[in-house]
Short mmCIF file of C-alpha atoms and ligand atoms in Angstrom, two decimals:
data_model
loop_
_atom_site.label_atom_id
_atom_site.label_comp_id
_atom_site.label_asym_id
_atom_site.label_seq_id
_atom_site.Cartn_x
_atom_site.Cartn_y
_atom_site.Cartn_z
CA UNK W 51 0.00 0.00 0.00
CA UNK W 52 1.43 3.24 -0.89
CA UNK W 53 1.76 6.27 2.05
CA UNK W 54 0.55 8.95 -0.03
CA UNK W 55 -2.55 7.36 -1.90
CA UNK W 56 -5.29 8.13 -0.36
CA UNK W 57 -3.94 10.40 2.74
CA UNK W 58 -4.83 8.63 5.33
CA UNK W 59 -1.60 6.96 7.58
CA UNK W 60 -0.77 3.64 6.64
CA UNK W 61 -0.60 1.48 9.67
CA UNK W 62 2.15 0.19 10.85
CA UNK W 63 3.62 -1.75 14.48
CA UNK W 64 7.31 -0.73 14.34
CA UNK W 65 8.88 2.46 12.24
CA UNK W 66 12.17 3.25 11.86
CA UNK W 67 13.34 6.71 11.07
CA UNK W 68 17.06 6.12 9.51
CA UNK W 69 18.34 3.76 7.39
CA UNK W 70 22.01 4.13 8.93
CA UNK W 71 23.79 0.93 10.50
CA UNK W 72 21.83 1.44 13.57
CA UNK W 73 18.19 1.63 11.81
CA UNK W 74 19.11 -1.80 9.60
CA UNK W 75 20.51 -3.07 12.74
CA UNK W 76 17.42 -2.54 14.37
CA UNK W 77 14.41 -3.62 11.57
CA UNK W 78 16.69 -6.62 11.15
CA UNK W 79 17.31 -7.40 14.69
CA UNK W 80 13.19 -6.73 15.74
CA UNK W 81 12.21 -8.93 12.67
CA UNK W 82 14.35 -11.72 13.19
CA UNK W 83 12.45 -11.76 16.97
CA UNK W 84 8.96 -11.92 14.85
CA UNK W 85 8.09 -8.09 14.90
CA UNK W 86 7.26 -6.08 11.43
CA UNK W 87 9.12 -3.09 11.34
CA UNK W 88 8.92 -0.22 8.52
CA UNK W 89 12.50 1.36 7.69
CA UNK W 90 11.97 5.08 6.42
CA UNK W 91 15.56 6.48 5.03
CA UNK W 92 15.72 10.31 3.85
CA UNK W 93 18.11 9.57 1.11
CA UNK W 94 16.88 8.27 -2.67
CA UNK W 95 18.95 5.36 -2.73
CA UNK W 96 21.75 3.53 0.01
CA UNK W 97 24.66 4.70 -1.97
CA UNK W 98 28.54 4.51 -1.90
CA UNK W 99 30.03 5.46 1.63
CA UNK W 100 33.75 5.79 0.74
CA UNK W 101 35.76 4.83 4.52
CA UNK W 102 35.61 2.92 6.74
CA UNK W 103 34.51 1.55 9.89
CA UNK W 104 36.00 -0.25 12.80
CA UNK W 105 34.29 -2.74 14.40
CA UNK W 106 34.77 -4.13 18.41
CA UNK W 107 33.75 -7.67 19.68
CA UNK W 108 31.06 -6.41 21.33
CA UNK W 109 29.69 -5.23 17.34
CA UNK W 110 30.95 -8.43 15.33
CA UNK W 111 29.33 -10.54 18.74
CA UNK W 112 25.88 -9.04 17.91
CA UNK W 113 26.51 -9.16 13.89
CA UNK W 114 27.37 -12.60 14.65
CA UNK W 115 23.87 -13.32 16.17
CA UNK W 116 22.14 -12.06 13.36
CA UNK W 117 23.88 -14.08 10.96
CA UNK W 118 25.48 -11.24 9.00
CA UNK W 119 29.53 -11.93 10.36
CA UNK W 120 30.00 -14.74 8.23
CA UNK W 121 28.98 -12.70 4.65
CA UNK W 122 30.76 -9.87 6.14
CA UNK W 123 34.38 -11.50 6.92
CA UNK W 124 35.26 -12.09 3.48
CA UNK W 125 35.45 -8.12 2.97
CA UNK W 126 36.50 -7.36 6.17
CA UNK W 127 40.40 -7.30 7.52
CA UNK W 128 41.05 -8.87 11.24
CA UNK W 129 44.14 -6.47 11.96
CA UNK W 130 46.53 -7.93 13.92
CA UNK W 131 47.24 -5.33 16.31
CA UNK W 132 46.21 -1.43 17.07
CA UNK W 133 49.22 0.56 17.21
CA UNK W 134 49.47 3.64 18.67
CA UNK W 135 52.17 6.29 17.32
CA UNK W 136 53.17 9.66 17.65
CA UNK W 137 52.44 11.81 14.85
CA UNK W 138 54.94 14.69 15.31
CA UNK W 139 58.53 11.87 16.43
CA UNK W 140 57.21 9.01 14.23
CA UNK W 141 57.84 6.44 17.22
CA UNK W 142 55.83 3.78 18.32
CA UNK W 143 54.01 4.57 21.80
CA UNK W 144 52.16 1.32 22.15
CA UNK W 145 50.32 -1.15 21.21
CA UNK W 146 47.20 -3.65 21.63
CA UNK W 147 47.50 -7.33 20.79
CA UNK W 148 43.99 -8.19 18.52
CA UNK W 149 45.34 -11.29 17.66
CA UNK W 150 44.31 -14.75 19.09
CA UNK W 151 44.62 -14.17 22.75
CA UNK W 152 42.31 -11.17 21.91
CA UNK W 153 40.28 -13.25 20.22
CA UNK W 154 39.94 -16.15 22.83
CA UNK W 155 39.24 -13.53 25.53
CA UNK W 156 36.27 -11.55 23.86
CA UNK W 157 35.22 -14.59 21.77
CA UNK W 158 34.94 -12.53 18.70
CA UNK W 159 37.29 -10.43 16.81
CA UNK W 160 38.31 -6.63 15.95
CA UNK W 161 37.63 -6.33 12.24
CA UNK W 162 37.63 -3.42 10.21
CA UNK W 163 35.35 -2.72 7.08
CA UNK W 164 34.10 -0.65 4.61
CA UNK W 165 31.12 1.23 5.65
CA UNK W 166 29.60 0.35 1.94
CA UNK W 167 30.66 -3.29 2.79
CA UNK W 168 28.69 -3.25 5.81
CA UNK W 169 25.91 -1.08 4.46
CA UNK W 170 24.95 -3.61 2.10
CA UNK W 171 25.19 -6.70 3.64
CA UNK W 172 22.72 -5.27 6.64
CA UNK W 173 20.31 -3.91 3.38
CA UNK W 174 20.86 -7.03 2.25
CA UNK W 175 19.50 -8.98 5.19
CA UNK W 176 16.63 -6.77 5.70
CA UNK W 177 15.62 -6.97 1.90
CA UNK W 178 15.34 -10.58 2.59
CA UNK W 179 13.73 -10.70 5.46
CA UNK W 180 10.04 -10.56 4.96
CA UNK W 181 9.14 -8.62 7.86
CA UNK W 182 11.05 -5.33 6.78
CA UNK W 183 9.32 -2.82 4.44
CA UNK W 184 12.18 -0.49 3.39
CA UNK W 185 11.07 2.97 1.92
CA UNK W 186 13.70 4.90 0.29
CA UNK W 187 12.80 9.25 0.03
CA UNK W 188 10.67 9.65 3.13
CA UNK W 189 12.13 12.23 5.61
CA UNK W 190 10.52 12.55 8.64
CA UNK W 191 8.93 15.85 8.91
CA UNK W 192 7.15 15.76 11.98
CA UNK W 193 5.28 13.30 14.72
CA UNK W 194 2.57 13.28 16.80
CA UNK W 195 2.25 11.01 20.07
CA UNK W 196 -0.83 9.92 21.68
CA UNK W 197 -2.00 7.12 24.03
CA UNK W 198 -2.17 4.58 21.63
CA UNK W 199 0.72 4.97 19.00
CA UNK W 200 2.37 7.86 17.07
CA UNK W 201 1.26 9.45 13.36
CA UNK W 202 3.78 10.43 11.42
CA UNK W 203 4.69 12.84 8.54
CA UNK W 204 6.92 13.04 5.96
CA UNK W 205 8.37 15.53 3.78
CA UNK W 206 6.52 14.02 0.60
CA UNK W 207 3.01 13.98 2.39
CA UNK W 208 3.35 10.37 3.35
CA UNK W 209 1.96 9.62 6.55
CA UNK W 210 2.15 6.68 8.94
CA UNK W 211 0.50 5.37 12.05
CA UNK W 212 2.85 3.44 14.26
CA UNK W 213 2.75 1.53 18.04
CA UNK W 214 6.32 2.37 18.19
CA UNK W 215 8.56 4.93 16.92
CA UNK W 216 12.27 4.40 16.55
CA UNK W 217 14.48 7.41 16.18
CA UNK W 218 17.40 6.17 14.32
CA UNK W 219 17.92 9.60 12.05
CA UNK W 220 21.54 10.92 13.08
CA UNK W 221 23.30 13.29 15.11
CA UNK W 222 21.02 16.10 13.95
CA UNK W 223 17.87 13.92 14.90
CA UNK W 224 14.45 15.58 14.24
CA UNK W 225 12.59 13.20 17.06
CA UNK W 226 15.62 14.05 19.77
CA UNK W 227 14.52 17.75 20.48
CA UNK W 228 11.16 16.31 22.44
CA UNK W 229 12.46 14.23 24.35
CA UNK W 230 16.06 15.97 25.51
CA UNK W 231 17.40 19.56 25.20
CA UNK W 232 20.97 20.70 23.91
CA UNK W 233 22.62 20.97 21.16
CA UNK W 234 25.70 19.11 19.49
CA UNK W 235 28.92 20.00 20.76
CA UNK W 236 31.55 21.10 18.48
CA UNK W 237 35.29 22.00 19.33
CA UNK W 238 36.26 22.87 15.87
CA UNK W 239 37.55 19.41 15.11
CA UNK W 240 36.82 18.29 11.43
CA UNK W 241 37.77 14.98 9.72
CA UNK W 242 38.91 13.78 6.04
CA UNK W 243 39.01 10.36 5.49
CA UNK W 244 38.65 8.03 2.07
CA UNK W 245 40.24 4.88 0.64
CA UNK W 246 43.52 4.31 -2.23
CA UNK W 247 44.03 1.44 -3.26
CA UNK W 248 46.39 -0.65 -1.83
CA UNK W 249 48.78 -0.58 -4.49
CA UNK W 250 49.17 3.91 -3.72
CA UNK W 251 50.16 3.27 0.32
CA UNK W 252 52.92 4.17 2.08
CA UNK W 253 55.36 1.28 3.04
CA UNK W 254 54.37 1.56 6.83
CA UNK W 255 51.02 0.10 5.93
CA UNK W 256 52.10 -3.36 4.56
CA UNK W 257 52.40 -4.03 8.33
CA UNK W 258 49.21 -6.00 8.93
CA UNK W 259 48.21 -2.97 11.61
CA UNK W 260 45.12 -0.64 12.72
CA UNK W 261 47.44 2.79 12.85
CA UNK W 262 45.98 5.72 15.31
CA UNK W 263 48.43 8.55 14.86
CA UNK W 264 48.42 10.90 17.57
CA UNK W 265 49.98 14.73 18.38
CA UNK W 266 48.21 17.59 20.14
CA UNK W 267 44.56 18.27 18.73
CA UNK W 268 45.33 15.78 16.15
CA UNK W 269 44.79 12.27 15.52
CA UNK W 270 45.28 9.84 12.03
CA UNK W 271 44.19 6.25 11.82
CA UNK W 272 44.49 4.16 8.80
CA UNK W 273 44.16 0.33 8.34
CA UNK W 274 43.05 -1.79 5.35
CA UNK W 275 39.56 -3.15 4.16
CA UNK W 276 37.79 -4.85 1.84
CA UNK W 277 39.73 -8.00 1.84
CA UNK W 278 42.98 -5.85 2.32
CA UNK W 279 42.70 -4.39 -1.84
CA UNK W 280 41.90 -0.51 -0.09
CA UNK W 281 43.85 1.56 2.68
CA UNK W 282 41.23 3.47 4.77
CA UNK W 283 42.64 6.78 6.28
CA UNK W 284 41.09 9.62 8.58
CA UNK W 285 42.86 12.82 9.34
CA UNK W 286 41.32 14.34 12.43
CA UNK W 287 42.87 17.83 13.34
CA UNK W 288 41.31 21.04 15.51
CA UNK W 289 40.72 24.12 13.26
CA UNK W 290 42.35 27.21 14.98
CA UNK W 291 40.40 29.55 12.63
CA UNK W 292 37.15 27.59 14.39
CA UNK W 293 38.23 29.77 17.44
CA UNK W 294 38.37 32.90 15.15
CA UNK W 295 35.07 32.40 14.24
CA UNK W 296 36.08 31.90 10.48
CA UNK W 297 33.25 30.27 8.52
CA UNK W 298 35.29 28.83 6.36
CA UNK W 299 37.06 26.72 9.16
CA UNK W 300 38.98 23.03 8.78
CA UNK W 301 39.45 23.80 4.94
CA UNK W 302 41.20 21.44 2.63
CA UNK W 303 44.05 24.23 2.71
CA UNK W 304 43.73 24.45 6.60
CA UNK W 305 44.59 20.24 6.50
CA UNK W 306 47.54 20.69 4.79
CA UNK W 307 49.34 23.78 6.98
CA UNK W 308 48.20 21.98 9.79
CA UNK W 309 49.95 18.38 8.78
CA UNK W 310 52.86 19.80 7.84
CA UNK W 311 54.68 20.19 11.08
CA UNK W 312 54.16 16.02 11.48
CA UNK W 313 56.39 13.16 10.28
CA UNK W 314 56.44 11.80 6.89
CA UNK W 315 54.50 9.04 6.45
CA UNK W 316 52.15 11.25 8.60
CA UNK W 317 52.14 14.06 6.18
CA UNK W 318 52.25 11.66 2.94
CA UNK W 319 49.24 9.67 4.27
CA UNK W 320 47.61 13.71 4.57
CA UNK W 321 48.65 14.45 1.26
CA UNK W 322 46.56 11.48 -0.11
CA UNK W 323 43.60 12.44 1.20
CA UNK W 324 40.46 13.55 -0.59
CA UNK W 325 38.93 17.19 -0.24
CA UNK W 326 36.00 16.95 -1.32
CA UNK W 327 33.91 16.49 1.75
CA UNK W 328 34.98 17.76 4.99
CA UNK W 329 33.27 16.18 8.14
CA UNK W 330 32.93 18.33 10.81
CA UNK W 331 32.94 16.73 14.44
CA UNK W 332 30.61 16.78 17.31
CA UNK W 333 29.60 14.82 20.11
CA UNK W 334 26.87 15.32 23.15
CA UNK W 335 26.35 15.00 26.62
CA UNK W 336 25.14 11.55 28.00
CA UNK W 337 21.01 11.77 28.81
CA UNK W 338 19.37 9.12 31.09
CA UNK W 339 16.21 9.70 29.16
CA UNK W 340 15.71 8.28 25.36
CA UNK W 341 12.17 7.39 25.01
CA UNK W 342 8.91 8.34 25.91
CA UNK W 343 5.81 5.70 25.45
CA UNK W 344 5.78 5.00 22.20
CA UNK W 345 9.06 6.46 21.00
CA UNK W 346 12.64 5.89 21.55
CA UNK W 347 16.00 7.31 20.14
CA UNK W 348 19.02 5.03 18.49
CA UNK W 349 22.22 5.32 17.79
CA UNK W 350 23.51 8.67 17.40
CA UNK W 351 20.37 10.40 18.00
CA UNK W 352 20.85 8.99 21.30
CA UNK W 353 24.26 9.05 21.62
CA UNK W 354 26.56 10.78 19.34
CA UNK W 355 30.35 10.37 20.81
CA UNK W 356 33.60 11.19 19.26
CA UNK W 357 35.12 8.63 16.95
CA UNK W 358 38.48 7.60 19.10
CA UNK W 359 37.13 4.60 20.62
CA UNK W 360 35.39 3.49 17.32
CA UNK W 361 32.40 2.87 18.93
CA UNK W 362 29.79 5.08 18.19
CA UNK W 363 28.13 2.80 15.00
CA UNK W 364 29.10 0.37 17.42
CA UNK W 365 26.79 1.12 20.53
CA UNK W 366 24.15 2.09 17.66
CA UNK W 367 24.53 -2.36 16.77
CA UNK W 368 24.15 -2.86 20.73
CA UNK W 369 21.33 -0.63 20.42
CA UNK W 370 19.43 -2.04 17.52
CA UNK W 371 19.84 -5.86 19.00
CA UNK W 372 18.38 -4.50 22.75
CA UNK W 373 15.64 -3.62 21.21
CA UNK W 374 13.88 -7.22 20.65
CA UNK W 375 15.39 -8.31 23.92
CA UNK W 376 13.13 -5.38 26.01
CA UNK W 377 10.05 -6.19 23.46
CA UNK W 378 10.60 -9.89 24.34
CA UNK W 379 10.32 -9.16 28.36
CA UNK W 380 7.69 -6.64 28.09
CA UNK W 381 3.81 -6.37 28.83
CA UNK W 382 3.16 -3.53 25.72
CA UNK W 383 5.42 -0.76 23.93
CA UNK W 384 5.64 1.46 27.17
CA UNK W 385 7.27 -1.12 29.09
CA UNK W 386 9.70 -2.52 26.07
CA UNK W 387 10.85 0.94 25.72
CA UNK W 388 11.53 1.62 28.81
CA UNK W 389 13.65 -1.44 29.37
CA UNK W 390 15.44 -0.87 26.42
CA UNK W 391 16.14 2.74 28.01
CA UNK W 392 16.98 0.83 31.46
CA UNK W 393 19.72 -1.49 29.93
CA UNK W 394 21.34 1.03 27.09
CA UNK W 395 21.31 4.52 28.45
CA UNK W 396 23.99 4.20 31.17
CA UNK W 397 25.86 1.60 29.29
CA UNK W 398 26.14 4.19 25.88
CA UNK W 399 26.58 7.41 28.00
CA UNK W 400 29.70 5.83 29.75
CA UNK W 401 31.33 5.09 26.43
CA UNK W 402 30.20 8.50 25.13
CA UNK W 403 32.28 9.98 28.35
CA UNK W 404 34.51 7.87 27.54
CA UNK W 405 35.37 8.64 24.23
CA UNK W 406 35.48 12.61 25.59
CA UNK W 407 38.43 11.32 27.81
CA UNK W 408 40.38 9.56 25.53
CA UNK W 409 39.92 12.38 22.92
CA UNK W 410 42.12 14.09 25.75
CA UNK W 411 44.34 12.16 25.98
CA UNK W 412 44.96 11.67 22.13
CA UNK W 413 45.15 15.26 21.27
CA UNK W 414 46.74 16.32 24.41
CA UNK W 415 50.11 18.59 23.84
CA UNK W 416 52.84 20.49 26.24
CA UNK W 417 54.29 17.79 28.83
CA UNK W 418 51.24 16.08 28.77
CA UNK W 419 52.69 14.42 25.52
CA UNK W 420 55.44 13.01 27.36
CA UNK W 421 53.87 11.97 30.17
CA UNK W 422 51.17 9.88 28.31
CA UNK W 423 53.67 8.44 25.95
CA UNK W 424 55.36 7.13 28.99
CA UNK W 425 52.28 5.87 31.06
CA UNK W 426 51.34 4.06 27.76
CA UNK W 427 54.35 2.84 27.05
CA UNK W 428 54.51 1.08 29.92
CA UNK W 429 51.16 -0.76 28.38
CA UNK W 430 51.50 -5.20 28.34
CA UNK W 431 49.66 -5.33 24.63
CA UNK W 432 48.00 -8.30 26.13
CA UNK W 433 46.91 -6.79 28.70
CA UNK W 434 42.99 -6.18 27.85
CA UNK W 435 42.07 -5.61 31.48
CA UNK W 436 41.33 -1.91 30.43
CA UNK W 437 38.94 -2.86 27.73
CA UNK W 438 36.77 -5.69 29.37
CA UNK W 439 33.98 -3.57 29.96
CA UNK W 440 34.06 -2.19 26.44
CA UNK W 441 34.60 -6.00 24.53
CA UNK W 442 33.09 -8.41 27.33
CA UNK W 443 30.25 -10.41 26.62
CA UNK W 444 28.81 -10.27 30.26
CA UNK W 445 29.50 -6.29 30.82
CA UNK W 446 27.76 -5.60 27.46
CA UNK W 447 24.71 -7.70 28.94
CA UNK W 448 24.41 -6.22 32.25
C1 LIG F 165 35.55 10.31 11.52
C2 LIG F 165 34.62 9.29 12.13
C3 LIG F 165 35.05 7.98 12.27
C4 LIG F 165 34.22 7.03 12.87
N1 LIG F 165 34.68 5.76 13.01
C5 LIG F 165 33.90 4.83 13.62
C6 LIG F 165 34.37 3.49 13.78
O1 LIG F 165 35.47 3.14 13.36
N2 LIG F 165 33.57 2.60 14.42
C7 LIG F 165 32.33 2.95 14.90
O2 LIG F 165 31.63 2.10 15.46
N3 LIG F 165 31.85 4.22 14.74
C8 LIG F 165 32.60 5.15 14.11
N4 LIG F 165 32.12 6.42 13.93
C9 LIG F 165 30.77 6.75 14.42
C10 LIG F 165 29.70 6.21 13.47
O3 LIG F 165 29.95 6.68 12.16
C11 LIG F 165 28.32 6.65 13.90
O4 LIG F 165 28.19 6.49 15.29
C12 LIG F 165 27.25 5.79 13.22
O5 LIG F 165 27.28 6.01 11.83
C13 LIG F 165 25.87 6.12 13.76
O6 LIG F 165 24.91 5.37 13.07
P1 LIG F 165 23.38 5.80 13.08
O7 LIG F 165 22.67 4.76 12.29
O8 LIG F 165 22.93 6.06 14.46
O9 LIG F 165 23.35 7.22 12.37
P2 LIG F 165 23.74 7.63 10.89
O10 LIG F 165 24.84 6.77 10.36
O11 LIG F 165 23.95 9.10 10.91
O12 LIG F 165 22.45 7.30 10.04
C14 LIG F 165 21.28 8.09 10.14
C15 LIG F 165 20.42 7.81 8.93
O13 LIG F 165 19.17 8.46 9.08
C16 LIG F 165 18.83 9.13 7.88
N5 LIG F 165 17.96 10.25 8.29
C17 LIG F 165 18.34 11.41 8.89
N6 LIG F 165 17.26 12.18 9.15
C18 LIG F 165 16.19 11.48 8.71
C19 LIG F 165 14.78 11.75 8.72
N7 LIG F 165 14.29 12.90 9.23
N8 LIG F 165 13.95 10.83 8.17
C20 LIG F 165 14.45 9.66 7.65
N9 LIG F 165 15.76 9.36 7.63
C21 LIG F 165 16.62 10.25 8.16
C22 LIG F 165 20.16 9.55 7.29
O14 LIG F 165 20.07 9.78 5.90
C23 LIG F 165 21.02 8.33 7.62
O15 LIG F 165 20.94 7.34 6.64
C24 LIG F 165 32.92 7.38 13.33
C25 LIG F 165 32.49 8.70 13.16
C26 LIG F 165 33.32 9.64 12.57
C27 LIG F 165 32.81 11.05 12.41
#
């Protein structure tokens, strides 16, 4: 039945707003558990996302449960270790061990993808599941919450009538402003990232490593993907004409003064980059409320965090496979969605502080520098006793 034939809302139990890995996530994860969901994505078509993404245990765990790890692994790279470096000396600061005895602990592993990779085998699985509707070109415009469900509008004049409401639509999320104030925070960090292939890279990447460069309000990580035939890389630096209030902040032009004070491969790797599209970066403060009744907010819309832990798409996978787990427990939509709130606000809000902290301590300059190169340093890289309650299967649970 089409939204906008006749006018009236079409009905349906579940809708999604965003078609981004949490929202696929999500309409795959509630149909697998028997529930109909109805995906509504902005955007005309799923197309080409050129970079990257890095994915924990705790992601390829609940990819793993949905049967989507095994189609994924063939494009994906299992890195054998994270390496931490400093951008402006070119020496190693330390490392992390993601090899087997990473493995064994966290019973999954640390793989690294290309978002279109990922993208499409998550479209894939909801396309084939018959319980997902996916509408491509319907922007939520505007919702209305009652008793008994929520009607919603889109920008075309489509309208639906739905139990449940899932907010999955971004950072810039049209649903969040009802349920929590603020407004992204920006610090006039901005990030370029794309993929060469394999054949263009400098010779530090043959080492089979994840790479997070590091200096004072900077930060570079590169590793390889699909199947190891492109090099992913993200520049990450902090616009000083942001401070001056210059509009034209983090330019292409801005990139290049500000890598040149680092070491080569640092500044080839920079050099490499495309300009087209510059990604500005913001993150907000944890909230302890996400839903209301009949509505609740996923992944970034809930929890937007800065990218140094790699978790944000991440927590938006632990998201989207809570949710059948609170409808499973739960007397009617009130009650699933406030479970759902119950087991992933505090859980998401502590990596979104998290991530805040560690951005710190990445882009911290002065002696700090020294003093964190030598506390890391000091680092066993099998010593994962700092990440268990990221990674573990029973933390991510509780
Ligand atoms: C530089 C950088 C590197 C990162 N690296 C990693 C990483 O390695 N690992 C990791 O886990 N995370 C990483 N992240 C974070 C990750 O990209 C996000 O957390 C993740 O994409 C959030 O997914 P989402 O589905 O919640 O939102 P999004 O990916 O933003 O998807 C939202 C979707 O909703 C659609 N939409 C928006 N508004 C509407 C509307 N009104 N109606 C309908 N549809 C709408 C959009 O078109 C989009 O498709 C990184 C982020 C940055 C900036």
């Amino acid at each position: 039945m089409s939204a906008v034939a006749d006018g009236s809302p079409v009905e349906v139990e579940t809708l999604i707003a965003g078609g981004g890995v949490g929202g696929l996530t999500a309409a795959l994860a509630l149909a697998r558990a028997g529930r109909p969901v109805r995906l509504l994505e902005r955007a005309l078509e799923f197309t080409e996302i050129g970079f990257g993404i890095q994915l924990g245990p705790n992601a390829t765990r609940a990819l793993d449960g949905l049967g989507v790890l095994d189609e994924l692994l063939p494009l994906a790279v299992q890195p054998r270790e994270l390496l931490y470096m400093d951008a402006l000396s070119g020496e190693r600061i330390t490392s992390i061990d993601l090899g087997d005895a990473f493995v064994a602990r966290y019973g999954h592993p640390y793989v690294v993808v290309h978002r279109s990779d990922l993208q499409r085998k998550l479209l894939g699985a909801c396309v084939r599941e018959p319980l997902v509707t996916i509408e491509t070109g319907r922007e939520l415009v505007a919702f209305e919450e009652d008793a008994d469900g929520v009607t919603v509008r889109c920008a075309d004049g489509a309208s639906y009538r739905a139990q449940a409401l899932i907010a999955a639509d971004g950072l810039n999320s049209r649903v969040r402003g009802t349920i929590a104030r603020g407004e992204p925070r920006a610090e006039g960090f901005v990030a370029y990232r794309g993929t060469i292939p394999i054949a263009d890279m400098t010779p530090r990447a043959e080492a089979d490593a994840m790479v997070m460069w590091v200096a004072p309000d900077t930060h570079m990580v590169q590793y390889k993907v699909r199947g190891g035939a492109l090099y992913n890389q993200v520049a990450v630096f902090r616009s000083r004409r942001f401070d001056a209030g210059d509009p034209d902040w983090g330019s292409p032009e801005e990139l290049d003064e500000h890598y040149q004070a680092f070491c080569e491969p640092v500044r080839v790797a920079a050099s490499q980059l495309g300009r087209k599209h510059r990604y500005p970066m913001a993150d907000r403060d944890p909230i302890a409320t996400w839903t209301t009744a009949r509505v609740a907010l996923l992944g970034d819309a809930a929890h937007p965090m800065l990218p140094v832990l790699a978790q944000g798409g991440c927590q938006a996978i632990e998201d989207g496979i809570a949710l059948p787990v609170a409808f499973a427990g739960a007397a009617d939509v009130p009650a699933a969605l406030s479970a759902y709130e119950r087991r992933r606000a505090p859980r998401a809000g502590r990596v979104q502080s998290s991530a805040r902290r560690f951005a710190e301590v990445c882009h911290i300059g002065g002696v700090g520098v020294e003093l964190r190169n030598a506390l890391f340093g000091q680092h066993d890289p099998q010593d994962y006793t700092v990440l268990d309650w990221l990674y573990d299967d029973a933390e991510v649970r509780a």
